[in-house]
mmCIF file of C-alpha atoms in Angstrom:
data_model
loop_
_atom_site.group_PDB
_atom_site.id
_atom_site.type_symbol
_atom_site.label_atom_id
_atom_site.label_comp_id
_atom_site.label_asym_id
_atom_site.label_seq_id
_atom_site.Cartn_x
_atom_site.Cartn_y
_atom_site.Cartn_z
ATOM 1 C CA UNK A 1 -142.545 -6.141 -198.288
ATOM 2 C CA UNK A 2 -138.901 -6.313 -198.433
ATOM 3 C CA UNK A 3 -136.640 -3.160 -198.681
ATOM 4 C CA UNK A 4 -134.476 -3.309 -201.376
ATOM 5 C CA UNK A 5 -131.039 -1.761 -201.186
ATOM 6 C CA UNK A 6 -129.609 0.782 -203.641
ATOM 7 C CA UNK A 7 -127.300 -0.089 -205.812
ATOM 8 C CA UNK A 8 -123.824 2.154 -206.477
ATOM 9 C CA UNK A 9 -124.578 1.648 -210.473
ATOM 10 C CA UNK A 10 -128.036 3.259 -209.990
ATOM 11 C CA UNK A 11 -126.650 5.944 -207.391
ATOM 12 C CA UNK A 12 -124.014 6.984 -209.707
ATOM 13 C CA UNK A 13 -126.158 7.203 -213.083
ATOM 14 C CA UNK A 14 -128.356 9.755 -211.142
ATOM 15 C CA UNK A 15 -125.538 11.510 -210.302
ATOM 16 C CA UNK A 16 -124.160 11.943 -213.740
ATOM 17 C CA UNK A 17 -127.305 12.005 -214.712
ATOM 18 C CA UNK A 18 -127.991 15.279 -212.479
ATOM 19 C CA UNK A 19 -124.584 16.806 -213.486
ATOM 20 C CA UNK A 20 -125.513 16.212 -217.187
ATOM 21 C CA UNK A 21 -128.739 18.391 -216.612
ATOM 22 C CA UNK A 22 -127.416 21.123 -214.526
ATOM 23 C CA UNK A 23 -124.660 21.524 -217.589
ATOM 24 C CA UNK A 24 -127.313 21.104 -220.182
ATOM 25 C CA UNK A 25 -128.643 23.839 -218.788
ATOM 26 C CA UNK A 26 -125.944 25.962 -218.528
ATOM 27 C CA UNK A 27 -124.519 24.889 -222.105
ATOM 28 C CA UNK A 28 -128.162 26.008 -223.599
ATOM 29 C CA UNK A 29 -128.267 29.582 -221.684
ATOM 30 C CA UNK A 30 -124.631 30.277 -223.705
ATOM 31 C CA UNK A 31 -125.864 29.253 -226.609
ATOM 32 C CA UNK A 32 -129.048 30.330 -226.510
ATOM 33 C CA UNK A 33 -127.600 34.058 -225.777
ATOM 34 C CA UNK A 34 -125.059 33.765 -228.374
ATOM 35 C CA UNK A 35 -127.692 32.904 -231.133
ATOM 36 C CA UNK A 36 -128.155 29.338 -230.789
ATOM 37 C CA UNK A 37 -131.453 27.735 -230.846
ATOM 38 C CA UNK A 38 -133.512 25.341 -228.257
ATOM 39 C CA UNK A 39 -134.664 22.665 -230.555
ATOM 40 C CA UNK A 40 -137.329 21.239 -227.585
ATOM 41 C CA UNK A 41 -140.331 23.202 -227.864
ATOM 42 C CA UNK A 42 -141.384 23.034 -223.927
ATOM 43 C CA UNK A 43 -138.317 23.965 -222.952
ATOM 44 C CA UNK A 44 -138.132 27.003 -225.678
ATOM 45 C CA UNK A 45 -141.207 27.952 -224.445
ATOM 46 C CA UNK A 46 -140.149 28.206 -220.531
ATOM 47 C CA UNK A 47 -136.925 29.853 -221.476
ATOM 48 C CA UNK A 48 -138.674 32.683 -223.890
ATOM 49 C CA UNK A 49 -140.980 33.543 -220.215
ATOM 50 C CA UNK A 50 -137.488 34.016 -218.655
ATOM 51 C CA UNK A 51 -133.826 32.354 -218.883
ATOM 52 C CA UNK A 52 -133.953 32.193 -214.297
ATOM 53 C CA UNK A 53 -137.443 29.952 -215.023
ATOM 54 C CA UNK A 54 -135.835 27.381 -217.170
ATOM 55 C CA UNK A 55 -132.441 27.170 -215.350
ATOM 56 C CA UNK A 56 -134.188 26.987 -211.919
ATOM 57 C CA UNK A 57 -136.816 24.589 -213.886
ATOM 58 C CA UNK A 58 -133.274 22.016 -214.884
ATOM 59 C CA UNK A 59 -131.851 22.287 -211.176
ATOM 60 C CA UNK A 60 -134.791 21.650 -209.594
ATOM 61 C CA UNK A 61 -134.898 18.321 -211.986
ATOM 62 C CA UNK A 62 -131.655 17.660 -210.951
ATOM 63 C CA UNK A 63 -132.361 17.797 -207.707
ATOM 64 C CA UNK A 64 -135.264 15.069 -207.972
ATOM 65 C CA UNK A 65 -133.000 13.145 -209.872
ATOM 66 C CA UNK A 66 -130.677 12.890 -207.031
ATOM 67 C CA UNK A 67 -132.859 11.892 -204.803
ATOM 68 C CA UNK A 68 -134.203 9.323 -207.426
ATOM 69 C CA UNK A 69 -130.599 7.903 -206.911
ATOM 70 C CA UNK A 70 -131.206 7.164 -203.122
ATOM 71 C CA UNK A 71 -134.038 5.195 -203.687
ATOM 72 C CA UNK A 72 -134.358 1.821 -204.425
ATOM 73 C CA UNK A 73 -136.384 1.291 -207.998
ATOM 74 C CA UNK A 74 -137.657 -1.510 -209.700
ATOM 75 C CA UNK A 75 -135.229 -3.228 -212.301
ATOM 76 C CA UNK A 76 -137.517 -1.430 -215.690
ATOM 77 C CA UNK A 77 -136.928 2.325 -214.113
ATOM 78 C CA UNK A 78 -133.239 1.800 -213.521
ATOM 79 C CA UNK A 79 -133.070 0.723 -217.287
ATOM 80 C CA UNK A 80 -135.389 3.973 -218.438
ATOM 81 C CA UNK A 81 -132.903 6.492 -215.964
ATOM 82 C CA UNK A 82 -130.123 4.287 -217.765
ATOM 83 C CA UNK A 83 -131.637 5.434 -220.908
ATOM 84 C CA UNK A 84 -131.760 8.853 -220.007
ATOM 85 C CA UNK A 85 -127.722 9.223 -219.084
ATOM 86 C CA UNK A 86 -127.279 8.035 -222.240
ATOM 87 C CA UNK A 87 -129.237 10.192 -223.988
ATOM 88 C CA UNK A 88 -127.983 13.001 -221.853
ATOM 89 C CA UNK A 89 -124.275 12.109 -222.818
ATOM 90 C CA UNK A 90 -125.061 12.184 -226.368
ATOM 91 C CA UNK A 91 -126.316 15.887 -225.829
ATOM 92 C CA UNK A 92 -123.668 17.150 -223.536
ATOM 93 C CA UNK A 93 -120.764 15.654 -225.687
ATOM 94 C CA UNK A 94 -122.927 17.899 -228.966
ATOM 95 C CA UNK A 95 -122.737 20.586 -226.664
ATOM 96 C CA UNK A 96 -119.065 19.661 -225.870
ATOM 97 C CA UNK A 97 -118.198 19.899 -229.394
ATOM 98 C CA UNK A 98 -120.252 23.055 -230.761
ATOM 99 C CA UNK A 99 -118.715 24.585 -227.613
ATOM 100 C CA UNK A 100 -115.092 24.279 -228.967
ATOM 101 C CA UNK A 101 -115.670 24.780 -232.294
ATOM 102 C CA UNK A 102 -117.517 28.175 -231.017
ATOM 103 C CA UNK A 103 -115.074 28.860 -229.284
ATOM 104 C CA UNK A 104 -111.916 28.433 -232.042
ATOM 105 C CA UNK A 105 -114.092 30.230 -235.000
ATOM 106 C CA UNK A 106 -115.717 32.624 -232.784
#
């Protein structure tokens, strides 16, 4: 079996990737203690047994993800961690935006 090396792209999408999750989680604690709501129900529940649990829980997954990025994957899981930064940038730039407009009304 051949070793595959990894590739920068795939080493770099796990890193933003990572950062994207540690600041999800960070965005949701302020919101979530100023009166905002987690809309995903397993990580609603986590948080409600205690806000530490869920932002240990999202650093600890950004820790895998890391070392996801050192690892050479097959062509279909780079596309589905691909996936994933996207969706991720979608959530942080929501988070980006309720943030300032929180921040200028509130």
């Amino acid at each position: 079996m051949e070793l595959k090396a990894v590739s920068s792209r795939h080493l770099w999408i796990c890193i933003f990737l990572a950062f994207f999750n540690v600041a999800d989680a960070l965005f949701t604690h302020y919101f979530l203690q100023n009166g905002g709501v987690e809309l995903n129900p397993l990580m609603r529940t986590i948080y409600e047994m205690h806000p530490l649990l869920f932002i240990t829980i999202k650093f600890l997954f950004s820790l895998l993800v890391l070392a996801i990025g050192l690892i050479p994957l097959r062509r279909k899981i780079q596309r589905l961690i691909a996936f994933a930064f996207s969706v991720y940038f979608v959530i942080i730039s929501w988070q980006l935006f309720l943030l300032i407009t929180h921040v200028k009304t509130g």
